Coordinates of C-alpha atoms and ligand atoms in Angstrom, one line a residue:
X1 CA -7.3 4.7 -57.3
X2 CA -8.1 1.8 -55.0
X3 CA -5.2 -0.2 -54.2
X4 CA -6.4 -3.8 -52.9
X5 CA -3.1 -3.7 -50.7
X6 CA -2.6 -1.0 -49.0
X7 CA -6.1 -1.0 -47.1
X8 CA -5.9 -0.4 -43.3
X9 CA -5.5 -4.2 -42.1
X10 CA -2.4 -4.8 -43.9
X11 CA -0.7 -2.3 -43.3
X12 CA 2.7 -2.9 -41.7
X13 CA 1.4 0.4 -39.0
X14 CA -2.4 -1.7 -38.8
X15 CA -0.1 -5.0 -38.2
X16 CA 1.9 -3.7 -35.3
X17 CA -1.4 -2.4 -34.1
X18 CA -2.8 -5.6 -33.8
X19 CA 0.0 -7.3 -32.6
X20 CA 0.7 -4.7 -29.8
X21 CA -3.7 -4.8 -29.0
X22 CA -3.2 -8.9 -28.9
X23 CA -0.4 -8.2 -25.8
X24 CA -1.5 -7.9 -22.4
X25 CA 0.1 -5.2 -21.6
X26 CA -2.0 -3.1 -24.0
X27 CA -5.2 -4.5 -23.1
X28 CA -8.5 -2.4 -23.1
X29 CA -8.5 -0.6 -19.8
X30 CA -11.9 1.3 -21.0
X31 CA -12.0 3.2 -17.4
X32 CA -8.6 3.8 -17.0
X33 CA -7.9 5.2 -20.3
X34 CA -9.9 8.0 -19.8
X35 CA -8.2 9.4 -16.6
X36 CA -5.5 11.5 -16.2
X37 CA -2.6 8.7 -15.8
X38 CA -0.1 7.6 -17.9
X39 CA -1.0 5.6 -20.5
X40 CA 0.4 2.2 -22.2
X41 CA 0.1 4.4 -25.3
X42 CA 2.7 7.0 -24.3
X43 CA 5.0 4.4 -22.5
X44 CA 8.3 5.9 -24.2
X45 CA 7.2 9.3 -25.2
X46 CA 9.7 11.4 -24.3
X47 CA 8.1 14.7 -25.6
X48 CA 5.6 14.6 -22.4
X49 CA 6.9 16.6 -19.3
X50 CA 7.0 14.8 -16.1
X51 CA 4.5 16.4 -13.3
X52 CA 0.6 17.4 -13.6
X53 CA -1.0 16.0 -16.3
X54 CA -4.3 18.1 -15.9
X55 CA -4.5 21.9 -14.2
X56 CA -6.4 22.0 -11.4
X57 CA -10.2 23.4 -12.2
X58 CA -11.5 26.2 -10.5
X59 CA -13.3 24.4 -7.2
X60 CA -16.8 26.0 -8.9
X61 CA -16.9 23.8 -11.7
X62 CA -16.0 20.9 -9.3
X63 CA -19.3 18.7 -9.7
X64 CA -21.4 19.3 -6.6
X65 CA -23.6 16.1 -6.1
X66 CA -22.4 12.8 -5.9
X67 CA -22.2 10.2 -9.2
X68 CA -25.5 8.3 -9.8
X69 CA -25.5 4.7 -8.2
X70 CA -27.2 1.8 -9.7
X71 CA -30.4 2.6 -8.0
X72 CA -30.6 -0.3 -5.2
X73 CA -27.5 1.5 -4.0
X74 CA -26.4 4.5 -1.9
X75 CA -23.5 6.5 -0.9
X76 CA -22.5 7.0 3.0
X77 CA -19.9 8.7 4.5
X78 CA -18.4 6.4 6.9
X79 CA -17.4 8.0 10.3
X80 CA -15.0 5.6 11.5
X81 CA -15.3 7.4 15.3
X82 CA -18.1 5.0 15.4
X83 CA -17.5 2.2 16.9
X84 CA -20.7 0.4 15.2
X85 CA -20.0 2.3 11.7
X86 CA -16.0 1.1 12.4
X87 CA -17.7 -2.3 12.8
X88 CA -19.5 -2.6 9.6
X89 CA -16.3 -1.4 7.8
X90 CA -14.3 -4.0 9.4
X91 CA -16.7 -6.9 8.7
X92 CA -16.9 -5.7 5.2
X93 CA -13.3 -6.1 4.4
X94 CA -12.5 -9.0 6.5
X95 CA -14.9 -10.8 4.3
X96 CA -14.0 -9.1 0.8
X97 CA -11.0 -7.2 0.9
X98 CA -7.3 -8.5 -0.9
X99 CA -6.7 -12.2 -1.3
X100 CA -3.6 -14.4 -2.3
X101 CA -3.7 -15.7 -5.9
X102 CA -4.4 -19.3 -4.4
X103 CA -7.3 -17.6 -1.9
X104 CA -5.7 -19.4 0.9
X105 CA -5.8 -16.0 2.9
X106 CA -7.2 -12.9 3.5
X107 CA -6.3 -9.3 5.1
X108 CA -7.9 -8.8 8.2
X109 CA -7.0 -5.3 9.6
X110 CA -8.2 -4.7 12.6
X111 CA -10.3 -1.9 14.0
X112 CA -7.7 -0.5 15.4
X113 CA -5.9 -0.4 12.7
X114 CA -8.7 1.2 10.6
X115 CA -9.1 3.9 12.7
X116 CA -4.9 4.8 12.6
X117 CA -5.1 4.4 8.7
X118 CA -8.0 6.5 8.5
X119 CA -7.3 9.2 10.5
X120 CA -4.1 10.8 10.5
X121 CA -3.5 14.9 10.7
X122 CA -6.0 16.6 8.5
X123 CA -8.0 13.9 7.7
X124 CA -11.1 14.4 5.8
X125 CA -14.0 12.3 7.3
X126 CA -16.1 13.0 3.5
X127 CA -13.0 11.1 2.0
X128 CA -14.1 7.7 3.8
X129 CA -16.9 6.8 1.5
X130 CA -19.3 3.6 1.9
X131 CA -22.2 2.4 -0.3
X132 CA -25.1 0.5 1.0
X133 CA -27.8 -1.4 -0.4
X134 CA -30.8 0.8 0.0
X135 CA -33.4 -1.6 1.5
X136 CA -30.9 -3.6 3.8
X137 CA -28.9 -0.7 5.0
X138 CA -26.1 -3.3 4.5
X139 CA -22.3 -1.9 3.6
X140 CA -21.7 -3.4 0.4
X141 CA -18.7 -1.1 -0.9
X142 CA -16.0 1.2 0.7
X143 CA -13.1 3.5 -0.7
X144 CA -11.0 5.5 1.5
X145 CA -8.5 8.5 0.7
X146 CA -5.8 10.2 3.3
X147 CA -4.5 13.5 2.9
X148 CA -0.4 13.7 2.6
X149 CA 2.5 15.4 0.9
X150 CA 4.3 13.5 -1.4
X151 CA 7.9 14.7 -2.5
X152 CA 8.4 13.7 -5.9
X153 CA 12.1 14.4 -7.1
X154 CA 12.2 18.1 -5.9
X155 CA 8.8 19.2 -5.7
X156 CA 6.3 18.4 -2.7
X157 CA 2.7 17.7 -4.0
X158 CA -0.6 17.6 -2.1
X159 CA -1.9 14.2 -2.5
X160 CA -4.4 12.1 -1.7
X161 CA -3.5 8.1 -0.6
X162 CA -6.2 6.3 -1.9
X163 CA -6.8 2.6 -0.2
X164 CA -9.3 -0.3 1.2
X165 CA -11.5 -0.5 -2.3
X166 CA -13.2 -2.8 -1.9
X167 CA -16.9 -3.9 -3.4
X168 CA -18.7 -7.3 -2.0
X169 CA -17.9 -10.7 -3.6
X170 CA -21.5 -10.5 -4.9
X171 CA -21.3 -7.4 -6.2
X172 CA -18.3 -7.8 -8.7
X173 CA -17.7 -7.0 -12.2
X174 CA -20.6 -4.8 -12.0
X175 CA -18.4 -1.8 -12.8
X176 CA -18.9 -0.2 -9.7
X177 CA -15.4 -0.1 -8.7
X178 CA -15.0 2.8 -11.3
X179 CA -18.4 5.0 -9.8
X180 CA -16.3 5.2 -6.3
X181 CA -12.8 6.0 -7.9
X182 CA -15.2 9.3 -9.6
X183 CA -16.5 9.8 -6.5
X184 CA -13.6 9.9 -4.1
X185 CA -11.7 11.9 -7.4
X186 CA -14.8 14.4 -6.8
X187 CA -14.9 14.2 -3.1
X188 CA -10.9 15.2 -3.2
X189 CA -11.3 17.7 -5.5
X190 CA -13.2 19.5 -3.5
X191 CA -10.6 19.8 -1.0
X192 CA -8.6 22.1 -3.9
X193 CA -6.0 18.7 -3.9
X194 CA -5.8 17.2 -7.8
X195 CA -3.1 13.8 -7.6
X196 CA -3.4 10.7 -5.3
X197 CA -1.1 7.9 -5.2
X198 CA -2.2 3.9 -4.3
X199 CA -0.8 0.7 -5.0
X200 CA -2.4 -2.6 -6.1
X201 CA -1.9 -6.3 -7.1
X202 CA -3.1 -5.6 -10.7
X203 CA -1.3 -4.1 -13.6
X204 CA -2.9 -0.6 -14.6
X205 CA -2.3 2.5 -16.6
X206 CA 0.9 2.7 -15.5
X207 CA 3.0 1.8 -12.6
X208 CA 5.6 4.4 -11.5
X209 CA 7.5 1.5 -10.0
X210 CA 6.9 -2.6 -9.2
X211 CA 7.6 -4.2 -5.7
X212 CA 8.0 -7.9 -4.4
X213 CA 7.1 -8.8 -1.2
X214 CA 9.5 -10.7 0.6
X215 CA 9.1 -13.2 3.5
X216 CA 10.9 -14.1 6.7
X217 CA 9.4 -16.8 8.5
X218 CA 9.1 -16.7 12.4
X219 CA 7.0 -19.7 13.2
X220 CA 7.8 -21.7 9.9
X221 CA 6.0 -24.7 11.6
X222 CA 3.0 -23.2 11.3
X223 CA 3.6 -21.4 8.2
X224 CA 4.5 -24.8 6.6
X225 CA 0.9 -26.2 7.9
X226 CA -1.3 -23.7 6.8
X227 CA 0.3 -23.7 3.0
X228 CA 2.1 -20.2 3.4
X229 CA 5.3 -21.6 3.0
X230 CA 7.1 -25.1 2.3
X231 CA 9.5 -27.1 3.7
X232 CA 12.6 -26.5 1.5
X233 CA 14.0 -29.4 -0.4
X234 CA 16.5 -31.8 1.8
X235 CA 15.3 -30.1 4.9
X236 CA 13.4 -31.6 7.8
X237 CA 10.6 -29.6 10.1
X238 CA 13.4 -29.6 12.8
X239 CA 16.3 -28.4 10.8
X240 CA 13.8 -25.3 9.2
X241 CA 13.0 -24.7 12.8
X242 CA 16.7 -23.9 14.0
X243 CA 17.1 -22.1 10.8
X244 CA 14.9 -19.6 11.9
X245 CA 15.5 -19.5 15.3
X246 CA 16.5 -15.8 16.9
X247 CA 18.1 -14.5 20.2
X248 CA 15.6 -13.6 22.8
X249 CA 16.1 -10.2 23.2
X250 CA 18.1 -7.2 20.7
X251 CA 22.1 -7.2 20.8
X252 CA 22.4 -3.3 20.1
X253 CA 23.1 -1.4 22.7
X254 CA 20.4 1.5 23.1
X255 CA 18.3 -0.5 21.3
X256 CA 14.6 0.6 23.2
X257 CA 11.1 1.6 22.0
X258 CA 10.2 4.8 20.7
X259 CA 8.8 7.4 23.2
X260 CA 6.8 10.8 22.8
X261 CA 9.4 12.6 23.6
X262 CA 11.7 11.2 20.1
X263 CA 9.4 12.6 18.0
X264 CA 11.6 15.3 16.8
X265 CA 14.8 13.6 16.6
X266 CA 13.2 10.7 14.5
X267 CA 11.4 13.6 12.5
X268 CA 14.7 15.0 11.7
X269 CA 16.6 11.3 10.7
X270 CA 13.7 10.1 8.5
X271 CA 13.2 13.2 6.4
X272 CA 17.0 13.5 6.2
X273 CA 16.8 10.0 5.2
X274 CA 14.1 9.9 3.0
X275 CA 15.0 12.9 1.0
X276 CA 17.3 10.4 -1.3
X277 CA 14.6 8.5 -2.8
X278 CA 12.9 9.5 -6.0
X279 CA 9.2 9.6 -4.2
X280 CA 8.6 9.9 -0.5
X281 CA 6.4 11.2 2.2
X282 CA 6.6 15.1 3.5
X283 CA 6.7 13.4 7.2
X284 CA 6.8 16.5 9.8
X285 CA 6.6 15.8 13.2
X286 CA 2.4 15.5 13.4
X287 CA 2.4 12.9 11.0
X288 CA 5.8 11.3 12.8
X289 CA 3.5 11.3 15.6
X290 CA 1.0 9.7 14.2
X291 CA 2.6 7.1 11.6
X292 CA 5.6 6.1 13.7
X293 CA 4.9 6.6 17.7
X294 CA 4.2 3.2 18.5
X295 CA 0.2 2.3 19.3
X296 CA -0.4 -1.2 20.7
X297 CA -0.9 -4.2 17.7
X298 CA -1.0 -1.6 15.0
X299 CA 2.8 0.1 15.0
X300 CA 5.7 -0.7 16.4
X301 CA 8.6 1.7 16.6
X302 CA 12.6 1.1 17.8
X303 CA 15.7 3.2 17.6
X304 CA 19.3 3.4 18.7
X305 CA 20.2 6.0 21.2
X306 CA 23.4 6.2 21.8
X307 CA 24.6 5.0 25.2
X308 CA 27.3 7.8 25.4
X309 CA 26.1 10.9 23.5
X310 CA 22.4 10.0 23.4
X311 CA 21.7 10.7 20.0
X312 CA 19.2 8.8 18.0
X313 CA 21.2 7.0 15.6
X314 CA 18.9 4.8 13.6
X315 CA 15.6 3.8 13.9
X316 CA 12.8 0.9 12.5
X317 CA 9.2 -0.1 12.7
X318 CA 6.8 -2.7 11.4
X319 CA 2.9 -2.5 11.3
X320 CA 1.1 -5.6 12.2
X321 CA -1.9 -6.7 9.4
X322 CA -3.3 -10.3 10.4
X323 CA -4.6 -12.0 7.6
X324 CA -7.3 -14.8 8.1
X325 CA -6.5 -18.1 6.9
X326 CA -8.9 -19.7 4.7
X327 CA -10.4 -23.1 5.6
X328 CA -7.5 -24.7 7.8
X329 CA -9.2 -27.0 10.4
X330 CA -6.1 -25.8 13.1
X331 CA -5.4 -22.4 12.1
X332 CA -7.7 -19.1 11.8
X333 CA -5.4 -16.2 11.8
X334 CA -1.8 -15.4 10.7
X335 CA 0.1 -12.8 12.3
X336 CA 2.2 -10.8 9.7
X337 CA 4.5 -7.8 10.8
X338 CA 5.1 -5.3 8.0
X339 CA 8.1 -3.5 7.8
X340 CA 7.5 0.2 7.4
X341 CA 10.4 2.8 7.4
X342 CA 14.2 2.0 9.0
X343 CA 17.1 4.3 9.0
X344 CA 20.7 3.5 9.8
X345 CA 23.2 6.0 10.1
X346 CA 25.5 4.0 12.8
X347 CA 23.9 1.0 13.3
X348 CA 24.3 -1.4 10.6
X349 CA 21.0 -1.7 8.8
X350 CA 21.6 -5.6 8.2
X351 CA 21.9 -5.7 12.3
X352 CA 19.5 -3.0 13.0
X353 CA 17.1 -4.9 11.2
X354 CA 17.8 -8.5 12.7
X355 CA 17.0 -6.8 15.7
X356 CA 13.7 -6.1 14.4
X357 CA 13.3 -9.7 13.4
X358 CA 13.8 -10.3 17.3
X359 CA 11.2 -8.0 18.7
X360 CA 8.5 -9.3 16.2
X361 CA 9.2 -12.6 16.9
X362 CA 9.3 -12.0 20.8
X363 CA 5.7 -10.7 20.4
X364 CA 4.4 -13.5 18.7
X365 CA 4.3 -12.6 14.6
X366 CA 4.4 -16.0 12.6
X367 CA 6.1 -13.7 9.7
X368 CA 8.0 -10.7 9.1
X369 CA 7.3 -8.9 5.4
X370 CA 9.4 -6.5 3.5
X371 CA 9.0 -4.5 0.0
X372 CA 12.3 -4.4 -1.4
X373 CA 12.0 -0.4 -2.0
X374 CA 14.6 1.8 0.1
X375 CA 17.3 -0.2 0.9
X376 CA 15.7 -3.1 2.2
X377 CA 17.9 -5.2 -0.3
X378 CA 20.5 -5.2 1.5
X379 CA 19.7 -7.1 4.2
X380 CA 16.3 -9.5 2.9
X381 CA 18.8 -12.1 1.7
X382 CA 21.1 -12.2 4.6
X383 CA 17.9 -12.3 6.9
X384 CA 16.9 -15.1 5.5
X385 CA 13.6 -13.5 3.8
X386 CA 12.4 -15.3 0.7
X387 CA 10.8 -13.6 -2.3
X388 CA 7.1 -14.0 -2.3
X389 CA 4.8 -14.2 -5.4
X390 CA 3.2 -11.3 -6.5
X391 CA 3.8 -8.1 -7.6
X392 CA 2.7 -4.7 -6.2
X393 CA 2.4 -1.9 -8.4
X394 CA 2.3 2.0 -7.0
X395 CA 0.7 4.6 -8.8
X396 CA 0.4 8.6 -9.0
X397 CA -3.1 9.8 -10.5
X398 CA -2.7 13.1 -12.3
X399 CA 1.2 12.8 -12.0
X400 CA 3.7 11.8 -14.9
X401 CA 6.6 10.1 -14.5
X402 CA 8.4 9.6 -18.0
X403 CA 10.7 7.0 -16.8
X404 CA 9.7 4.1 -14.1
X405 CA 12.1 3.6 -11.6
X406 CA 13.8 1.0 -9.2
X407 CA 12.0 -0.1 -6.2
X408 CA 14.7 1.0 -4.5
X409 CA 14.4 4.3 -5.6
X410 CA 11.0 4.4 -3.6
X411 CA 10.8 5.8 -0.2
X412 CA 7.0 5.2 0.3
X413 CA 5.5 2.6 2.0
X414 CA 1.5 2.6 1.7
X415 CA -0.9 0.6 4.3
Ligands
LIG501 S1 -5.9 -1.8 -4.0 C1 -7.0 -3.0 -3.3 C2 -8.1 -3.3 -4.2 N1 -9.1 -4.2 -3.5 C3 -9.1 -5.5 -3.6 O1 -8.3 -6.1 -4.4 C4 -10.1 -6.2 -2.8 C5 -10.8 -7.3 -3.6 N2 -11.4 -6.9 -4.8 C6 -12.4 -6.0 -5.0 O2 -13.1 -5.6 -4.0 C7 -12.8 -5.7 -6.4 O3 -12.3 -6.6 -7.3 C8 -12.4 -4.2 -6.8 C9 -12.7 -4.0 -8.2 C10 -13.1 -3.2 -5.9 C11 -10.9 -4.1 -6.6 N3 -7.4 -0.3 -8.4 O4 -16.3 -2.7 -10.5 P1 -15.5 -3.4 -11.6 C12 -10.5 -1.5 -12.4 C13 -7.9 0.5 -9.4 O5 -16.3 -4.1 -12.6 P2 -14.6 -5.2 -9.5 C14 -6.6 -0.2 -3.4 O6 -7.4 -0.2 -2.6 C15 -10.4 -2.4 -13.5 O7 -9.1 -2.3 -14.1 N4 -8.7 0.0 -10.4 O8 -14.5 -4.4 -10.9 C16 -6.1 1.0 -4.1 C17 -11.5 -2.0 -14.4 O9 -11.2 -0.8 -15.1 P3 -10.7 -0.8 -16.6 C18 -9.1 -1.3 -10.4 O10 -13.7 -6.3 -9.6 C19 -7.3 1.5 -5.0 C20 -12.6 -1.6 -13.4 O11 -11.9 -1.3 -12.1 C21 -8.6 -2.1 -9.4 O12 -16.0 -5.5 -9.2 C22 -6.9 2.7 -5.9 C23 -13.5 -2.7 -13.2 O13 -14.5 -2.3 -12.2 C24 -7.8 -1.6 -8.4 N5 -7.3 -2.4 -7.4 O14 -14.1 -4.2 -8.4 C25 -8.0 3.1 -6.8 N6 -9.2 -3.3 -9.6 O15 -11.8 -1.4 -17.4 C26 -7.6 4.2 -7.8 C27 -9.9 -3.2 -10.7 O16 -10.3 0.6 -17.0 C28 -7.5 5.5 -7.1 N7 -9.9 -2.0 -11.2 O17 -9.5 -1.8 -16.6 C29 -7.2 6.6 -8.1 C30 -7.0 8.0 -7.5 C31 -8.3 8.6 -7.1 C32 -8.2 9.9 -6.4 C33 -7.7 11.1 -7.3 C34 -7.6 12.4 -6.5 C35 -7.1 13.5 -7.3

């Protein structure tokens, strides 16, 4: 018979239910609940195996046309060889891509930049994918993937590195952003690969691991100005500036510039290296080539050779990624160095990296970021780096991973 009290809404299951819905962190993700990620729900689940979460479909029942658009829209395939289609791309992100949470600046990668991001070994130019308004022509959307292998624990997985979404400040909330993610999922399928990984600012079905930026200040005078950073309590602008003043040139001896011809010694320290970290790149000596030989105001590369027995003995690099300052009468751009992957097996890496600091500040850089994944820890106190705000998240699609891990676990670091 009916029993007035045990009805579904008060239930002690029903009330957890609705206390867990009311949290954040369970929120309605009504996209990303229905792809192949792992979900708030399972968060804990220890019956589900780590790896694949869908088999790959035969490539026949891959869908063949694109996804329907709203109709004043269309999909392009954006050859960034182009200068005038590498143009349009650029504009498009300077003007929308990744803000601050205050909107006091914007990325603003360059062309160059682009073009290394975009096209490494094996690159598929159907993977760069724009959408323009129909009657304009204009590029109002863009979504790019890269091939690589991923090692994750001890298996090394095709992937897809998914980056620079982006859809037009007027064009938001519209639920387009989900239409591309189908579209580049489609467009990657096709190449017989069936996981990605990508990082962003925003909490999603789930993270595999959550990084801080942190930030060590070159120019702090201008930094201070333009609201990046403030002046510390009981400090003055001349006591900050000595505190982050640095020699004029390295102190390690050996300390030089990666050339062509260390591609296969830094090959061999950096997989060697990276091999310790629960999820890192497959780097062979083409994509060393690529990602690490150094190309002017995009990558920067150093190492250690050895004055006596010429070995390499450690190595660093930093990208550079400008962002545009928002609205400062004095001010237009801010010249960020990124750092990207260091090894030290003589070298110590607190030094190796202070030498790092020197060269970036030698050509110019107001600011010097790290993620504290690998074992950047270490030395981002010591340096004189201080934590940002802001989180970023990395992901795998189609790729469990029971148990998040420590940043410093993580040996990938994604454009
Ligand atoms: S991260 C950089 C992202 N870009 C920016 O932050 C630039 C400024 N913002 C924008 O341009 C827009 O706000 C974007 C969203 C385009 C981000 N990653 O169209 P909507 C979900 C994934 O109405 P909009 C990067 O580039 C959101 O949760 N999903 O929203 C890596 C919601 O879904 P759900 C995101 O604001 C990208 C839905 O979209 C993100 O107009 C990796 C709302 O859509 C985000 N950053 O547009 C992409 N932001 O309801 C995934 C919002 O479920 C790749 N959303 O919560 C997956 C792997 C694919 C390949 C697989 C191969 C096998």
């Amino acid at each position: 018979e009916a029993n007035p009290f045990s009805n579904d809404d008060s239930s002690l299951e029903s009330i957890v239910r609705r206390f867990q819905d009311s949290m954040s962190s369970v929120k309605r993700h009504k996209f990303w609940e229905t792809q192949p990620v792992g979900q708030f729900k399972d968060v804990g689940d220890t019956s589900l195996p780590d790896g694949s979460i869908e088999l790959p479909t035969p490539l026949s029942e891959v869908k063949q046309e694109p996804y329907n658009l709203p109709s004043p829209y269309e999909w392009t395939t954006c050859d960034m060889d182009s200068e005038e289609t590498c143009t349009e791309v650029y504009i498009l992100l300077k003007n929308n891509y990744v803000e601050d949470d205050e909107n006091l600046f914007r990325f603003n990668y360059s062309k160059e930049f682009l073009r290394w991001a975009l096209r490494p070994p094996g690159y598929y130019k159907s993977w760069h994918i724009g959408v323009r308004a129909k009657a304009s022509k204009k590029l109002v959307a863009f979504i790019t993937g890269v091939p690589a292998r991923i090692r994750v624990r001890n298996e090394i997985v095709k992937m897809a590195e998914i980056n620079f979404l982006c859809v037009h400040k007027k064009l938001r909330s519209k639920r387009l952003a989900p239409v591309m993610i189908k579209e580049v999922t489609r467009r990657v399928h096709l190449e017989n690969i069936w996981q990605a990984a990508y990082t962003a600012g925003v909490v999603l079905p789930t993270p595999i691991t959550t990084c801080q930026y942190w930030h060590r200040s070159l120019n702090p005078k201008k930094l201070i100005e333009v609201g990046f950073s403030r002046l510390g309590a009981r400090m003055t602008m001349s006591r900050t500036i000595k505190l982050y003043k640095l020699p004029d040139s390295p102190v390690t001896p050996g300390f030089r510039k990666m050339e062509l011809r260390d591609v296969s010694a830094v090959t061999r320290l950096l997989r060697n290296y990276l091999s310790q970290f629960v999820v890192s790149p497959d780097f062979d000596e083409n994509d060393v080539q690529h990602w690490l030989l150094p190309t002017e105001d995009v990558v920067d590369s150093y190492l250690v050779e050895s004055p006596e027995t010429h070995d390499i003995t450690d190595f660093c690099s930093f990208y550079t990624l400008p962002s545009s300052i928002l609205g400062n009468q004095n001010y237009s751009i801010l010249k960020a160095a990124y750092s990207y992957y260091n090894v030290s097996t003589k070298t110590p890496l607190l030094q190796l990296m202070n030498d790092a600091l020197i060269v970036a500040n030698r050509k110019d850089f107001d600011v010097f970021n790290a993620l504290d994944v690998m074992h950047n820890e270490s030395f981002l106190k010591e340096l004189k780096f201080g934590p940002g705000d802001g989180q970023l998240h990395y992901y795998l699609y189609n790729y469990r991973i029971r148990n998040a891990f420590r940043p410093s676990e993580l040996g990938l670091v994604l454009l």
